[in-house]
Short mmCIF file of C-alpha atoms in Angstrom, two decimals:
data_model
loop_
_atom_site.label_atom_id
_atom_site.label_comp_id
_atom_site.label_asym_id
_atom_site.label_seq_id
_atom_site.Cartn_x
_atom_site.Cartn_y
_atom_site.Cartn_z
CA UNK M 1 123.65 98.66 111.22
CA UNK M 2 126.13 101.33 110.10
CA UNK M 3 127.26 104.54 111.72
CA UNK M 4 128.75 107.41 109.79
CA UNK M 5 129.92 110.82 110.99
CA UNK M 6 128.30 114.03 109.89
CA UNK M 7 131.09 114.63 107.37
CA UNK M 8 129.83 111.60 105.42
CA UNK M 9 126.04 111.69 105.68
CA UNK M 10 125.31 115.43 105.87
CA UNK M 11 127.61 116.35 103.01
CA UNK M 12 125.90 113.73 100.85
CA UNK M 13 122.50 115.19 101.67
CA UNK M 14 123.64 118.73 100.89
CA UNK M 15 125.13 117.73 97.54
CA UNK M 16 121.96 115.87 96.59
CA UNK M 17 119.80 118.84 97.52
CA UNK M 18 121.88 121.30 95.50
CA UNK M 19 121.82 118.94 92.53
CA UNK M 20 118.06 118.71 92.90
CA UNK M 21 117.76 122.47 92.45
CA UNK M 22 118.85 122.01 88.85
CA UNK M 23 115.67 120.06 88.05
CA UNK M 24 112.04 121.00 88.32
CA UNK M 25 110.60 121.38 91.80
CA UNK M 26 107.68 119.30 90.53
CA UNK M 27 109.30 116.34 92.28
CA UNK M 28 108.71 118.04 95.62
CA UNK M 29 104.96 117.63 95.25
CA UNK M 30 105.15 113.85 95.25
CA UNK M 31 105.86 113.58 98.95
CA UNK M 32 107.55 110.50 100.36
CA UNK M 33 107.94 108.98 103.79
CA UNK M 34 111.10 106.90 103.54
CA UNK M 35 112.85 108.55 106.52
CA UNK M 36 112.30 107.85 110.20
CA UNK M 37 114.27 110.61 111.98
CA UNK M 38 114.62 110.00 115.70
CA UNK M 39 116.87 110.62 118.67
CA UNK M 40 118.14 113.66 120.51
CA UNK M 41 120.39 116.51 119.48
CA UNK M 42 124.13 116.11 120.00
CA UNK M 43 124.66 118.57 122.88
CA UNK M 44 125.39 115.78 125.37
CA UNK M 45 127.55 113.59 123.13
CA UNK M 46 127.28 109.83 122.67
CA UNK M 47 125.01 107.90 123.24
CA UNK M 48 122.84 110.95 122.64
CA UNK M 49 122.41 112.20 119.09
CA UNK M 50 120.40 111.45 116.00
CA UNK M 51 119.22 108.11 114.65
CA UNK M 52 118.06 107.75 111.05
CA UNK M 53 116.16 104.83 109.55
CA UNK M 54 116.13 105.10 105.76
CA UNK M 55 113.84 102.78 103.77
CA UNK M 56 114.75 104.07 100.31
CA UNK M 57 116.35 100.74 99.30
CA UNK M 58 113.45 98.66 100.56
CA UNK M 59 115.09 97.47 103.76
CA UNK M 60 115.83 99.70 106.78
CA UNK M 61 119.28 101.30 106.84
CA UNK M 62 119.83 102.33 110.48
CA UNK M 63 122.63 104.76 111.24
CA UNK M 64 123.80 107.54 113.54
CA UNK M 65 123.60 111.18 112.42
CA UNK M 66 125.08 114.21 114.11
CA UNK M 67 122.49 116.99 114.16
CA UNK M 68 121.21 119.92 116.17
CA UNK M 69 117.54 118.94 116.20
CA UNK M 70 116.07 116.33 118.52
CA UNK M 71 112.70 114.60 118.25
CA UNK M 72 110.12 113.33 120.70
CA UNK M 73 106.48 112.36 120.04
CA UNK M 74 105.90 115.48 117.90
CA UNK M 75 107.80 114.43 114.80
CA UNK M 76 107.23 115.02 111.07
CA UNK M 77 109.38 115.07 107.96
CA UNK M 78 109.06 114.79 104.19
CA UNK M 79 111.46 113.73 101.45
CA UNK M 80 111.84 114.47 97.74
CA UNK M 81 111.10 111.86 95.06
CA UNK M 82 114.60 110.33 95.19
CA UNK M 83 114.41 109.92 98.96
CA UNK M 84 116.46 112.97 99.97
CA UNK M 85 115.20 114.78 103.06
CA UNK M 86 113.53 118.15 102.43
CA UNK M 87 112.84 119.29 105.99
CA UNK M 88 111.63 118.10 109.38
CA UNK M 89 110.14 119.42 112.60
CA UNK M 90 109.94 118.45 116.27
CA UNK M 91 106.90 120.65 116.90
CA UNK M 92 108.99 123.46 118.39
CA UNK M 93 111.04 124.45 115.33
CA UNK M 94 111.70 123.47 111.71
CA UNK M 95 115.01 122.03 110.50
CA UNK M 96 116.21 122.15 106.90
CA UNK M 97 117.66 119.29 104.86
CA UNK M 98 120.95 119.18 106.80
CA UNK M 99 119.40 119.55 110.24
CA UNK M 100 120.05 123.24 110.79
CA UNK M 101 117.34 125.70 111.76
CA UNK M 102 115.32 126.65 108.68
CA UNK M 103 115.03 130.36 107.96
CA UNK M 104 112.27 131.78 110.21
CA UNK M 105 111.80 128.25 111.53
CA UNK M 106 111.82 128.85 115.30
CA UNK M 107 108.96 129.67 117.68
CA UNK M 108 106.26 127.29 116.51
CA UNK M 109 103.02 127.10 118.52
CA UNK M 110 103.96 129.77 121.10
CA UNK M 111 103.16 128.74 124.68
CA UNK M 112 104.89 128.11 127.97
CA UNK M 113 104.93 124.40 127.13
CA UNK M 114 106.67 124.97 123.78
CA UNK M 115 109.23 127.23 125.46
CA UNK M 116 109.91 124.62 128.14
CA UNK M 117 110.32 121.79 125.63
CA UNK M 118 111.94 123.60 122.73
CA UNK M 119 114.20 120.57 122.25
CA UNK M 120 111.08 118.81 120.91
CA UNK M 121 107.46 118.65 122.05
CA UNK M 122 106.46 115.50 123.93
CA UNK M 123 102.87 115.53 122.67
CA UNK M 124 101.86 112.79 120.17
CA UNK M 125 101.11 113.74 116.56
CA UNK M 126 101.45 117.47 117.16
CA UNK M 127 103.00 118.17 113.74
CA UNK M 128 101.93 117.14 110.23
CA UNK M 129 103.35 118.06 106.80
CA UNK M 130 101.14 118.25 103.70
CA UNK M 131 102.32 119.23 100.19
CA UNK M 132 100.22 122.16 98.95
CA UNK M 133 98.26 120.90 95.91
CA UNK M 134 99.38 122.65 92.74
CA UNK M 135 102.40 124.33 94.40
CA UNK M 136 105.32 121.93 94.01
CA UNK M 137 107.81 123.79 96.21
CA UNK M 138 105.41 124.73 99.01
CA UNK M 139 104.16 122.75 102.01
CA UNK M 140 101.79 123.32 104.90
CA UNK M 141 102.87 122.41 108.41
CA UNK M 142 99.89 121.87 110.74
CA UNK M 143 100.88 122.03 114.40
CA UNK M 144 99.80 122.62 117.99
CA UNK M 145 100.97 122.41 121.58
CA UNK M 146 99.63 122.35 125.15
CA UNK M 147 98.19 125.81 125.69
CA UNK M 148 96.68 125.05 129.11
CA UNK M 149 98.97 122.72 131.01
CA UNK M 150 96.89 122.45 134.21
CA UNK M 151 93.80 121.30 132.28
CA UNK M 152 95.79 119.57 129.52
CA UNK M 153 94.28 120.96 126.33
CA UNK M 154 95.29 122.78 123.17
CA UNK M 155 93.63 126.10 122.43
CA UNK M 156 94.76 126.40 118.82
CA UNK M 157 95.43 124.45 115.66
CA UNK M 158 98.03 126.39 113.68
CA UNK M 159 99.34 126.27 110.13
CA UNK M 160 102.69 127.51 108.86
CA UNK M 161 103.75 127.60 105.20
CA UNK M 162 107.19 126.53 103.93
CA UNK M 163 108.62 127.52 100.55
CA UNK M 164 111.57 125.37 99.46
CA UNK M 165 112.52 127.77 96.68
CA UNK M 166 113.64 130.28 99.31
CA UNK M 167 117.06 130.61 100.95
CA UNK M 168 119.04 128.98 98.18
CA UNK M 169 116.87 125.87 98.10
CA UNK M 170 117.09 125.15 101.83
CA UNK M 171 113.65 126.69 102.39
CA UNK M 172 112.03 129.33 104.54
CA UNK M 173 108.97 129.45 106.75
CA UNK M 174 107.13 132.19 104.87
CA UNK M 175 104.12 132.38 107.19
CA UNK M 176 103.94 131.08 110.73
CA UNK M 177 101.52 130.31 113.53
CA UNK M 178 98.38 131.19 111.59
CA UNK M 179 95.41 130.18 113.75
CA UNK M 180 93.00 127.87 111.91
CA UNK M 181 90.97 126.68 114.90
CA UNK M 182 90.47 128.43 118.25
CA UNK M 183 88.71 126.00 120.57
CA UNK M 184 89.32 123.54 123.41
CA UNK M 185 91.11 120.72 121.59
CA UNK M 186 92.52 117.38 122.62
CA UNK M 187 96.29 117.49 122.55
CA UNK M 188 98.01 116.39 119.34
CA UNK M 189 96.46 113.65 117.21
CA UNK M 190 96.63 115.86 114.10
CA UNK M 191 96.20 113.52 111.15
CA UNK M 192 95.35 113.61 107.47
CA UNK M 193 94.16 111.56 104.51
CA UNK M 194 93.94 112.26 100.80
CA UNK M 195 90.56 113.43 99.41
CA UNK M 196 88.83 111.04 97.00
CA UNK M 197 89.77 113.32 94.10
CA UNK M 198 93.42 112.32 94.54
CA UNK M 199 94.65 115.91 94.92
CA UNK M 200 93.26 117.56 98.06
CA UNK M 201 93.72 116.60 101.71
CA UNK M 202 91.48 116.23 104.76
CA UNK M 203 93.13 117.29 108.05
CA UNK M 204 91.57 116.29 111.40
CA UNK M 205 91.74 117.09 115.10
CA UNK M 206 89.28 116.54 117.99
CA UNK M 207 87.46 118.79 120.45
CA UNK M 208 87.99 118.02 124.14
CA UNK M 209 85.11 116.84 126.38
CA UNK M 210 82.97 116.35 123.28
CA UNK M 211 82.34 113.89 120.47
CA UNK M 212 83.18 116.53 117.86
CA UNK M 213 85.75 116.00 115.11
CA UNK M 214 87.02 119.15 113.41
CA UNK M 215 88.23 118.84 109.83
CA UNK M 216 89.84 121.07 107.23
CA UNK M 217 90.13 120.65 103.47
CA UNK M 218 93.44 121.58 101.83
CA UNK M 219 93.06 122.57 98.18
CA UNK M 220 95.12 124.54 95.61
CA UNK M 221 92.95 127.53 96.52
CA UNK M 222 93.58 127.51 100.25
CA UNK M 223 92.35 125.80 103.39
CA UNK M 224 88.59 125.41 103.80
CA UNK M 225 86.79 124.96 107.11
CA UNK M 226 86.84 124.06 109.89
CA UNK M 227 83.85 121.77 109.50
CA UNK M 228 82.39 119.91 112.48
CA UNK M 229 80.93 116.44 112.90
CA UNK M 230 79.48 114.97 116.08
CA UNK M 231 80.03 111.23 115.98
CA UNK M 232 81.18 108.49 118.31
CA UNK M 233 81.92 108.79 122.00
CA UNK M 234 82.78 111.79 124.14
CA UNK M 235 86.55 112.11 124.45
CA UNK M 236 88.09 113.37 127.68
CA UNK M 237 91.51 114.96 128.08
CA UNK M 238 93.79 112.33 126.62
CA UNK M 239 96.95 111.31 124.81
CA UNK M 240 97.26 108.25 122.64
CA UNK M 241 97.17 108.16 118.85
CA UNK M 242 94.84 108.27 115.83
CA UNK M 243 95.31 106.69 112.42
CA UNK M 244 93.71 106.29 108.99
CA UNK M 245 94.00 102.98 107.18
CA UNK M 246 96.37 103.07 104.17
CA UNK M 247 93.48 103.21 101.67
CA UNK M 248 91.66 105.79 103.78
CA UNK M 249 88.40 103.91 104.36
CA UNK M 250 88.88 103.35 108.13
CA UNK M 251 89.83 105.57 111.06
CA UNK M 252 90.91 104.55 114.56
CA UNK M 253 91.26 106.54 117.79
CA UNK M 254 92.97 105.02 120.84
CA UNK M 255 93.66 106.24 124.36
CA UNK M 256 93.81 103.59 127.04
CA UNK M 257 93.19 105.47 130.27
CA UNK M 258 89.43 106.07 129.99
CA UNK M 259 87.99 105.79 126.52
CA UNK M 260 89.98 102.98 124.89
CA UNK M 261 89.53 102.13 121.20
CA UNK M 262 87.05 103.44 118.62
CA UNK M 263 86.94 102.46 114.94
CA UNK M 264 85.01 104.26 112.17
CA UNK M 265 84.26 103.95 108.49
CA UNK M 266 85.44 107.01 106.54
CA UNK M 267 84.19 108.60 103.31
CA UNK M 268 87.13 110.28 101.55
CA UNK M 269 84.70 112.18 99.32
CA UNK M 270 82.60 113.88 102.01
CA UNK M 271 85.12 113.75 104.85
CA UNK M 272 82.54 112.13 107.14
CA UNK M 273 83.05 109.39 109.72
CA UNK M 274 80.34 106.77 110.28
CA UNK M 275 79.48 103.47 111.97
CA UNK M 276 81.52 103.96 115.16
CA UNK M 277 82.55 100.78 116.99
CA UNK M 278 83.71 101.29 120.57
CA UNK M 279 85.88 98.59 122.12
CA UNK M 280 86.65 98.62 125.83
CA UNK M 281 90.00 96.93 126.41
CA UNK M 282 90.17 95.22 129.78
CA UNK M 283 93.57 96.34 130.95
CA UNK M 284 94.82 99.11 133.20
CA UNK M 285 97.16 100.69 130.70
CA UNK M 286 97.09 104.21 129.31
CA UNK M 287 98.75 106.18 126.54
CA UNK M 288 99.88 103.90 123.71
CA UNK M 289 99.32 103.88 119.98
CA UNK M 290 97.44 102.44 117.02
CA UNK M 291 98.35 101.44 113.43
CA UNK M 292 96.73 99.64 110.51
CA UNK M 293 98.31 96.85 108.47
CA UNK M 294 99.14 97.62 104.80
CA UNK M 295 95.91 96.00 103.56
CA UNK M 296 93.86 97.78 106.22
CA UNK M 297 92.40 94.47 107.44
CA UNK M 298 94.16 94.40 110.79
CA UNK M 299 94.44 97.11 113.42
CA UNK M 300 97.15 97.00 116.08
CA UNK M 301 96.89 98.62 119.51
CA UNK M 302 100.01 99.16 121.62
CA UNK M 303 98.86 99.75 125.17
CA UNK M 304 101.94 100.32 127.38
CA UNK M 305 102.09 96.75 128.74
CA UNK M 306 100.18 94.85 126.04
CA UNK M 307 99.81 94.67 122.25
CA UNK M 308 96.60 93.56 120.50
CA UNK M 309 95.43 92.76 116.96
CA UNK M 310 91.86 93.35 115.66
CA UNK M 311 90.31 92.34 112.34
CA UNK M 312 88.30 95.39 111.26
CA UNK M 313 86.67 93.55 108.34
CA UNK M 314 84.53 91.19 110.46
CA UNK M 315 81.16 91.90 112.06
CA UNK M 316 82.42 91.29 115.60
CA UNK M 317 85.59 93.37 115.69
CA UNK M 318 85.90 93.15 119.48
CA UNK M 319 85.59 89.37 119.31
CA UNK M 320 88.43 89.15 116.78
CA UNK M 321 90.96 90.46 119.31
CA UNK M 322 94.22 88.53 119.60
CA UNK M 323 96.53 89.34 122.50
CA UNK M 324 99.97 89.37 120.86
CA UNK M 325 102.09 89.88 123.94
CA UNK M 326 102.78 91.45 127.31
CA UNK M 327 105.93 93.42 128.05
CA UNK M 328 108.65 90.88 128.78
CA UNK M 329 110.50 92.90 131.42
CA UNK M 330 113.34 94.05 129.14
CA UNK M 331 115.15 97.31 129.98
CA UNK M 332 117.29 99.37 127.61
CA UNK M 333 120.00 99.94 128.65
CA UNK M 334 119.03 99.31 132.30
CA UNK M 335 116.25 100.01 134.83
CA UNK M 336 114.16 102.13 134.98
CA UNK M 337 114.18 102.47 131.16
CA UNK M 338 111.59 99.82 130.36
CA UNK M 339 110.87 98.89 126.74
CA UNK M 340 107.09 99.08 127.08
CA UNK M 341 104.72 99.94 124.19
CA UNK M 342 103.85 103.45 122.98
CA UNK M 343 103.04 105.07 119.62
CA UNK M 344 103.13 102.98 116.42
CA UNK M 345 103.77 103.64 112.71
CA UNK M 346 103.42 101.63 109.51
CA UNK M 347 106.74 101.93 107.66
CA UNK M 348 107.53 101.83 103.92
CA UNK M 349 108.84 98.26 104.27
CA UNK M 350 105.32 97.08 105.19
CA UNK M 351 106.20 96.50 108.85
CA UNK M 352 104.79 98.28 111.91
CA UNK M 353 107.26 99.78 114.39
CA UNK M 354 106.35 100.59 118.00
CA UNK M 355 108.27 102.95 120.27
CA UNK M 356 109.10 101.99 123.84
CA UNK M 357 107.55 104.73 125.99
CA UNK M 358 110.97 105.64 127.41
CA UNK M 359 114.28 106.90 126.09
CA UNK M 360 115.81 103.57 125.03
CA UNK M 361 118.01 102.00 122.34
CA UNK M 362 115.24 99.81 120.91
CA UNK M 363 112.02 99.62 118.89
CA UNK M 364 109.48 96.82 118.70
CA UNK M 365 108.39 95.49 115.30
CA UNK M 366 105.48 93.58 113.74
CA UNK M 367 107.13 91.88 110.77
CA UNK M 368 104.07 90.57 108.90
CA UNK M 369 101.13 92.77 109.95
CA UNK M 370 98.80 91.46 107.22
CA UNK M 371 98.83 87.96 108.73
CA UNK M 372 96.27 87.00 111.38
CA UNK M 373 97.04 86.35 115.03
CA UNK M 374 100.50 85.31 116.15
CA UNK M 375 101.51 84.76 112.51
CA UNK M 376 101.99 88.55 112.29
CA UNK M 377 105.33 87.94 114.06
CA UNK M 378 105.37 90.57 116.78
CA UNK M 379 108.91 90.92 118.13
CA UNK M 380 109.72 92.90 121.27
CA UNK M 381 112.77 95.23 121.30
CA UNK M 382 114.03 93.56 118.10
CA UNK M 383 115.34 96.74 116.45
CA UNK M 384 118.50 98.14 118.04
CA UNK M 385 119.28 101.84 117.59
CA UNK M 386 122.66 103.63 117.81
CA UNK M 387 121.35 106.38 120.13
CA UNK M 388 118.64 106.96 122.70
CA UNK M 389 115.17 107.43 121.19
CA UNK M 390 112.46 109.14 123.23
CA UNK M 391 109.08 107.75 122.07
CA UNK M 392 109.65 109.18 118.62
CA UNK M 393 108.17 107.98 115.35
CA UNK M 394 107.20 110.28 112.46
CA UNK M 395 103.60 111.34 111.84
CA UNK M 396 103.37 110.27 108.18
CA UNK M 397 100.12 110.24 106.19
CA UNK M 398 99.88 108.01 103.12
CA UNK M 399 101.39 110.39 100.57
CA UNK M 400 100.92 107.76 97.81
CA UNK M 401 97.13 107.50 98.06
CA UNK M 402 95.38 108.33 94.78
CA UNK M 403 91.75 109.02 93.80
CA UNK M 404 88.84 106.64 94.27
CA UNK M 405 88.41 105.73 90.61
CA UNK M 406 84.85 106.05 89.39
CA UNK M 407 83.55 107.78 92.52
CA UNK M 408 81.49 110.97 92.37
CA UNK M 409 84.60 112.86 93.52
CA UNK M 410 86.89 111.38 90.85
CA UNK M 411 86.55 114.46 88.67
CA UNK M 412 90.12 115.69 88.08
CA UNK M 413 91.37 113.13 85.57
CA UNK M 414 93.96 111.78 87.99
CA UNK M 415 94.29 108.13 87.02
CA UNK M 416 97.63 107.15 88.56
CA UNK M 417 98.96 107.05 92.06
CA UNK M 418 101.93 109.08 93.21
CA UNK M 419 105.03 108.32 91.09
CA UNK M 420 107.56 105.89 92.50
CA UNK M 421 110.84 106.79 94.11
CA UNK M 422 113.12 106.50 91.10
CA UNK M 423 110.80 105.97 88.13
CA UNK M 424 107.82 107.58 86.47
CA UNK M 425 104.26 106.64 87.35
CA UNK M 426 104.16 103.87 84.72
CA UNK M 427 107.67 102.37 85.03
CA UNK M 428 109.69 100.09 87.26
CA UNK M 429 113.42 100.49 87.88
CA UNK M 430 115.91 97.92 89.21
CA UNK M 431 119.12 99.06 90.89
CA UNK M 432 121.99 98.43 91.01
CA UNK M 433 122.23 96.59 87.73
CA UNK M 434 124.44 94.77 87.07
CA UNK M 435 124.82 93.29 90.55
CA UNK M 436 126.26 90.13 92.06
CA UNK M 437 122.80 89.30 93.39
CA UNK M 438 121.35 91.95 95.68
CA UNK M 439 118.74 94.06 93.86
CA UNK M 440 116.07 96.63 94.70
CA UNK M 441 113.13 97.41 92.42
CA UNK M 442 111.13 100.65 92.60
CA UNK M 443 107.60 101.02 91.22
CA UNK M 444 104.40 103.07 91.61
CA UNK M 445 102.33 102.57 94.74
CA UNK M 446 99.19 100.50 94.32
CA UNK M 447 96.22 99.87 96.58
CA UNK M 448 96.23 96.15 95.73
CA UNK M 449 98.58 93.34 96.69
CA UNK M 450 100.95 92.65 93.80
CA UNK M 451 103.47 90.01 92.80
CA UNK M 452 107.06 90.08 91.59
CA UNK M 453 108.33 87.41 89.19
CA UNK M 454 111.93 87.06 88.07
CA UNK M 455 112.40 85.16 84.79
CA UNK M 456 115.65 83.88 83.35
CA UNK M 457 116.63 84.13 79.68
CA UNK M 458 114.70 80.93 78.91
CA UNK M 459 111.49 82.40 80.37
CA UNK M 460 111.49 80.22 83.49
CA UNK M 461 110.22 81.73 86.76
CA UNK M 462 113.12 81.51 89.22
CA UNK M 463 111.70 83.75 91.96
CA UNK M 464 108.21 84.82 92.94
CA UNK M 465 107.46 87.18 95.85
CA UNK M 466 104.52 89.14 97.22
CA UNK M 467 104.38 92.95 96.85
CA UNK M 468 102.38 94.61 99.67
CA UNK M 469 99.90 97.45 99.16
CA UNK M 470 101.23 101.01 99.15
CA UNK M 471 104.86 99.95 98.92
CA UNK M 472 107.12 101.56 96.32
CA UNK M 473 110.33 99.59 96.88
CA UNK M 474 111.22 95.92 97.31
CA UNK M 475 114.55 94.12 97.69
CA UNK M 476 115.27 90.61 96.38
CA UNK M 477 118.24 88.25 96.18
CA UNK M 478 119.54 86.41 93.11
CA UNK M 479 122.88 85.43 94.61
CA UNK M 480 122.25 81.76 93.75
CA UNK M 481 121.70 82.49 90.04
CA UNK M 482 124.13 82.30 87.13
CA UNK M 483 125.66 85.21 85.24
CA UNK M 484 123.26 86.64 82.69
CA UNK M 485 120.21 88.71 81.86
CA UNK M 486 116.90 88.41 83.72
CA UNK M 487 113.47 90.01 83.53
CA UNK M 488 111.55 91.40 86.54
CA UNK M 489 107.77 91.53 86.12
CA UNK M 490 105.36 93.21 88.55
CA UNK M 491 101.63 92.49 88.45
CA UNK M 492 98.63 94.08 90.18
CA UNK M 493 95.47 92.51 88.78
CA UNK M 494 95.48 93.39 85.08
CA UNK M 495 98.37 95.88 85.42
CA UNK M 496 101.83 94.65 84.44
CA UNK M 497 105.24 96.34 84.53
CA UNK M 498 108.50 94.75 83.38
CA UNK M 499 112.15 95.72 83.40
CA UNK M 500 115.52 94.03 82.87
CA UNK M 501 118.49 93.34 85.13
CA UNK M 502 121.85 91.60 84.97
CA UNK M 503 123.50 89.22 87.41
CA UNK M 504 127.27 89.63 87.27
CA UNK M 505 129.63 86.80 88.19
#
């Protein structure tokens, strides 16, 4: 773990952003999720303040950042194609690339609740950022709040539009608090998945005391809907979390107090949910979160005091449940700040991170979520943070998801997934090269498991490693190899990418 003052990190971000203005804003449209921005603002001094987790090099770089914005459960951000932050929000206001208030960025989701918690809304998944198809510098921010605190519901789903060409490249909120849905909605749980055409986006929320899902379709021509679907169980006033699988074919909804877990099939072409499976979890926990493994085979439920794994590919999903662990009694830094289990998020390194339900210095991690049962390697409070974090993980959709090739909706000629971090859609890049042994390779996201082979000059395979679905970066170590030239080859089925690197001694 490293910690750097604002003079180091923020200046670097600002320089990168200004340099980025010299190239096409087309890179903005790619949309990445390499940053986890967490922690409080710096008004109180250490150990308050910002924590960043940056996955741009394939492994998490955790460091302190001085900033004016703090984050709670309402948390969203997006980065440019080289991993530089574009903007973020805590549900109450929008911050630009260096953490200052974006032009016209205050006053989101006006309500007494938002005014009370203007340091960051405490409601889960109450902010979501989607690049506007066909408009590289513009993004939609979907957001909400608690409009009726006594009865715990949201009256509105809002959208605000952000143009990053404004204000010298630091962006401006050009329209704000536009009401898309006026209804009695469950709080938060705003989520999204790419349409089967590979360009548009489905955005979802849920009606309270009903079994009605409300969805919108984001296209280059505007936002269509809302459309309604009655499916699954009636949902009461709740918290918890919702999640699409990385390839978009499954959807999960979890709230532990009354209604527990529900899993659906999802059609990315029509936007319709089907085949609901309700699973009553026999514990007394509430709140919590849910996340899919990179392959989409396993679903993880974090339920305050317990964590579970389910195999969603088998006929008896409920019967596949594996109890991974019960809270071990750890406090951070001391009682009453228990490191229990709250919202979860699949990260770019292929691991699942779980927040602690309190303002603590730790996160939980599932290191190998595509492995069954205890082999998934669930580790409690294994990730130490430099500042307090209050239940905060970003609400990131899978920005890399492409079209469903050959489907009825695959009509736009999009035949590649989102370009990789540092290369074009059809290339791989190794950096730094030359190196004494530590390398990172970037590549296009793929919906299949891949493999990485490193060959020496004689064509012998000296290293072979697995590449998980939807990843775009992977680190590997050649410190035990001799000086010389090597070839890195990536394979996904019949697709092959190769590039060269040098070990320097």
